[in-house]
Amino acid sequence: TVLTLNSTYSLRTVSGWQHSKGIVFFTMLGFRLAFNVRRIVWSRHAQRCVKIKKLACQPIPDTTQFLKGRFFSSIEEEVGNRARNTDQKVASESSKGSNVQSLEFQAETKRLLDIVTNSLYTEKEVFLRELVSNASDALEKLRHIQTSGKAVTIDPELPLEILITADEEKGILTIADTGIGMTSDELVSNLGTIARSGSKAFMNQVTQKAKEGDALGASSGIIGQFGVGFYSAFMVGERVEVRSRSAYDSNKDKKPTVWSSEGTGRFEVADLQGHKQERGSSIVINLKPDYEEFSDKDRLEQVLKKYSNFVSFPITLNGELVNTMDAVWAKDPKEVEEEKYIAFYRFIANAVDSPLDTIHFRADAPIDIKALFYIPSFHSEKYGMGRMEPGVSLYSRKVLIASKSSDILPEWLRFFKGCG
């Protein structure tokens, strides 16, 4: 028994005398297919010959223009990159004044620098989160000193803010703050060593004062250790400068200082010249060619809104305010109105509806927890749009740590939205 194809393209079983009839049918079908294939091949061959004839009649292209467009353009790009790097180096050298010190990182600092630069962060954009957190840290320190009246500071009318400037043409990114600032010795101590992390020492100091009956309010705004997160700048920068001026009135006669390094094991500290430095610090990053995207305003705004949108201090990017939404989950529930809850829900959930219910949870033992959960009025799985991702993000000191974390709520509550 064999299978063959009849005129209506259906399968049927044949045997006996029909077997030879089927063989004849397939033989004729094979000749027919072979003839059609041969005709197609000759047709395409004729078309190809026509194209070759047309090309033969065309003039020979100008090789000079070809080389200029393909070869010389790459040379011009390379020359442009080298010229830009030279300009950055000259500008960096011009910021150094007198009293130049060339020092070497401690051994553990070198190891940390290598880890942070090459393997600690999988997403290079995290460097901006770290530097903005450091700036917020410095501002929180200054606010604590000003409100406690423990010391006199310079320029008390200068607002507490974070100023970010991107120069896309030169490939330079600057993150500045009007915070506590640092002297030359503090730059060496906080950036040249790990054992003397500025934020860690400040946290220990405030905690000790709290045990003695003093206020502990400032510690709630400290994000991390300046001497650690700062090194993430070398992930995207081929050269990093820190220009700083101390906020203490006792240091007002001291010149602003510039700390600079290429992250290769040594750094230099000198008096700042050729640049005006207000109270606080400015981190100037000469971006590597592979990371020039971080001099683009839209790209920077995207990263800032993702990680640092709820930082307590104003963040401006090229003169425009970026963070416009308050961290509602960190507020006292008694102080938050219903309209504020709804607006925050629509912001974090990218929704247009109003939530069915709101859960604002706070606890201070055994750990300090502030969380805000929303029950949406609908979810996409109900309409067959695929499995939803978890909708609750984890923040530390109002800085995003894990987006849409699966470790906060059980999987069956993945339709919840919120922050914690």
mmCIF file of N, CA and C in Angstrom, residues 112-113 116 120-121 130-131 134 190-191 193-200 224-234:
data_model
loop_
_atom_site.group_PDB
_atom_site.id
_atom_site.type_symbol
_atom_site.label_atom_id
_atom_site.label_comp_id
_atom_site.label_asym_id
_atom_site.label_seq_id
_atom_site.Cartn_x
_atom_site.Cartn_y
_atom_site.Cartn_z
ATOM 1 N N LEU A 112 39.486 47.921 46.439
ATOM 2 C CA LEU A 112 38.094 48.342 46.343
ATOM 3 C C LEU A 112 37.835 49.058 45.023
ATOM 4 N N LEU A 113 38.760 49.908 44.609
ATOM 5 C CA LEU A 113 38.605 50.631 43.345
ATOM 6 C C LEU A 113 38.493 49.666 42.179
ATOM 7 N N VAL A 116 34.966 47.898 42.442
ATOM 8 C CA VAL A 116 33.856 48.781 42.084
ATOM 9 C C VAL A 116 33.851 49.070 40.592
ATOM 10 N N LEU A 120 31.611 45.162 40.567
ATOM 11 C CA LEU A 120 30.597 45.309 41.608
ATOM 12 C C LEU A 120 29.220 45.594 41.023
ATOM 13 N N TYR A 121 29.149 46.490 40.056
ATOM 14 C CA TYR A 121 27.871 46.901 39.489
ATOM 15 C C TYR A 121 27.711 46.330 38.081
ATOM 16 N N GLU A 130 24.791 56.619 43.051
ATOM 17 C CA GLU A 130 25.751 56.693 44.154
ATOM 18 C C GLU A 130 26.224 58.127 44.386
ATOM 19 N N LEU A 131 26.521 58.844 43.317
ATOM 20 C CA LEU A 131 27.040 60.204 43.472
ATOM 21 C C LEU A 131 25.957 61.167 43.957
ATOM 22 N N ASN A 134 25.613 60.582 47.601
ATOM 23 C CA ASN A 134 26.692 61.246 48.337
ATOM 24 C C ASN A 134 26.415 62.732 48.494
ATOM 25 N N ASN A 190 39.156 61.103 53.342
ATOM 26 C CA ASN A 190 37.902 60.458 52.956
ATOM 27 C C ASN A 190 37.971 59.745 51.615
ATOM 28 N N LEU A 191 38.802 60.218 50.698
ATOM 29 C CA LEU A 191 38.861 59.627 49.366
ATOM 30 C C LEU A 191 40.096 58.771 49.137
ATOM 31 N N THR A 193 41.525 56.826 51.557
ATOM 32 C CA THR A 193 41.510 55.642 52.409
ATOM 33 C C THR A 193 40.077 55.160 52.596
ATOM 34 N N ILE A 194 39.939 53.910 52.987
ATOM 35 C CA ILE A 194 38.628 53.328 53.239
ATOM 36 C C ILE A 194 38.299 53.326 54.717
ATOM 37 N N ALA A 195 39.330 53.224 55.551
ATOM 38 C CA ALA A 195 39.088 53.141 56.989
ATOM 39 C C ALA A 195 38.462 54.402 57.539
ATOM 40 N N ARG A 196 38.623 55.541 56.837
ATOM 41 C CA ARG A 196 38.083 56.812 57.294
ATOM 42 C C ARG A 196 36.970 57.278 56.363
ATOM 43 N N SER A 197 35.899 56.510 56.298
ATOM 44 C CA SER A 197 34.772 56.926 55.474
ATOM 45 C C SER A 197 34.042 58.068 56.148
ATOM 46 N N GLY A 198 33.821 59.162 55.440
ATOM 47 C CA GLY A 198 33.221 60.345 56.039
ATOM 48 C C GLY A 198 31.849 60.092 56.622
ATOM 49 N N SER A 199 30.987 59.428 55.871
ATOM 50 C CA SER A 199 29.625 59.193 56.337
ATOM 51 C C SER A 199 29.601 58.231 57.507
ATOM 52 N N LYS A 200 30.474 57.211 57.463
ATOM 53 C CA LYS A 200 30.508 56.243 58.546
ATOM 54 C C LYS A 200 30.926 56.906 59.851
ATOM 55 N N GLY A 224 24.845 56.550 52.652
ATOM 56 C CA GLY A 224 25.905 55.550 52.594
ATOM 57 C C GLY A 224 27.253 56.134 52.930
ATOM 58 N N GLN A 225 28.288 55.429 52.566
ATOM 59 C CA GLN A 225 29.643 55.837 52.883
ATOM 60 C C GLN A 225 30.254 56.529 51.674
ATOM 61 N N PHE A 226 30.634 57.790 51.850
ATOM 62 C CA PHE A 226 31.133 58.581 50.730
ATOM 63 C C PHE A 226 32.365 57.939 50.106
ATOM 64 N N GLY A 227 33.244 57.393 50.952
ATOM 65 C CA GLY A 227 34.489 56.837 50.436
ATOM 66 C C GLY A 227 34.332 55.556 49.663
ATOM 67 N N VAL A 228 33.141 54.987 49.576
ATOM 68 C CA VAL A 228 32.915 53.747 48.852
ATOM 69 C C VAL A 228 32.166 54.007 47.542
ATOM 70 N N GLY A 229 30.949 54.563 47.640
ATOM 71 C CA GLY A 229 30.151 54.803 46.442
ATOM 72 C C GLY A 229 30.802 55.778 45.483
ATOM 73 N N PHE A 230 31.656 56.651 45.989
ATOM 74 C CA PHE A 230 32.316 57.636 45.133
ATOM 75 C C PHE A 230 33.119 56.983 44.027
ATOM 76 N N TYR A 231 33.742 55.839 44.294
ATOM 77 C CA TYR A 231 34.626 55.206 43.311
ATOM 78 C C TYR A 231 33.865 54.671 42.103
ATOM 79 N N SER A 232 32.540 54.594 42.191
ATOM 80 C CA SER A 232 31.774 54.158 41.022
ATOM 81 C C SER A 232 31.912 55.136 39.863
ATOM 82 N N ALA A 233 32.366 56.369 40.139
ATOM 83 C CA ALA A 233 32.576 57.345 39.061
ATOM 84 C C ALA A 233 33.616 56.853 38.064
ATOM 85 N N PHE A 234 34.560 56.019 38.514
ATOM 86 C CA PHE A 234 35.607 55.534 37.620
ATOM 87 C C PHE A 234 35.105 54.441 36.683
#
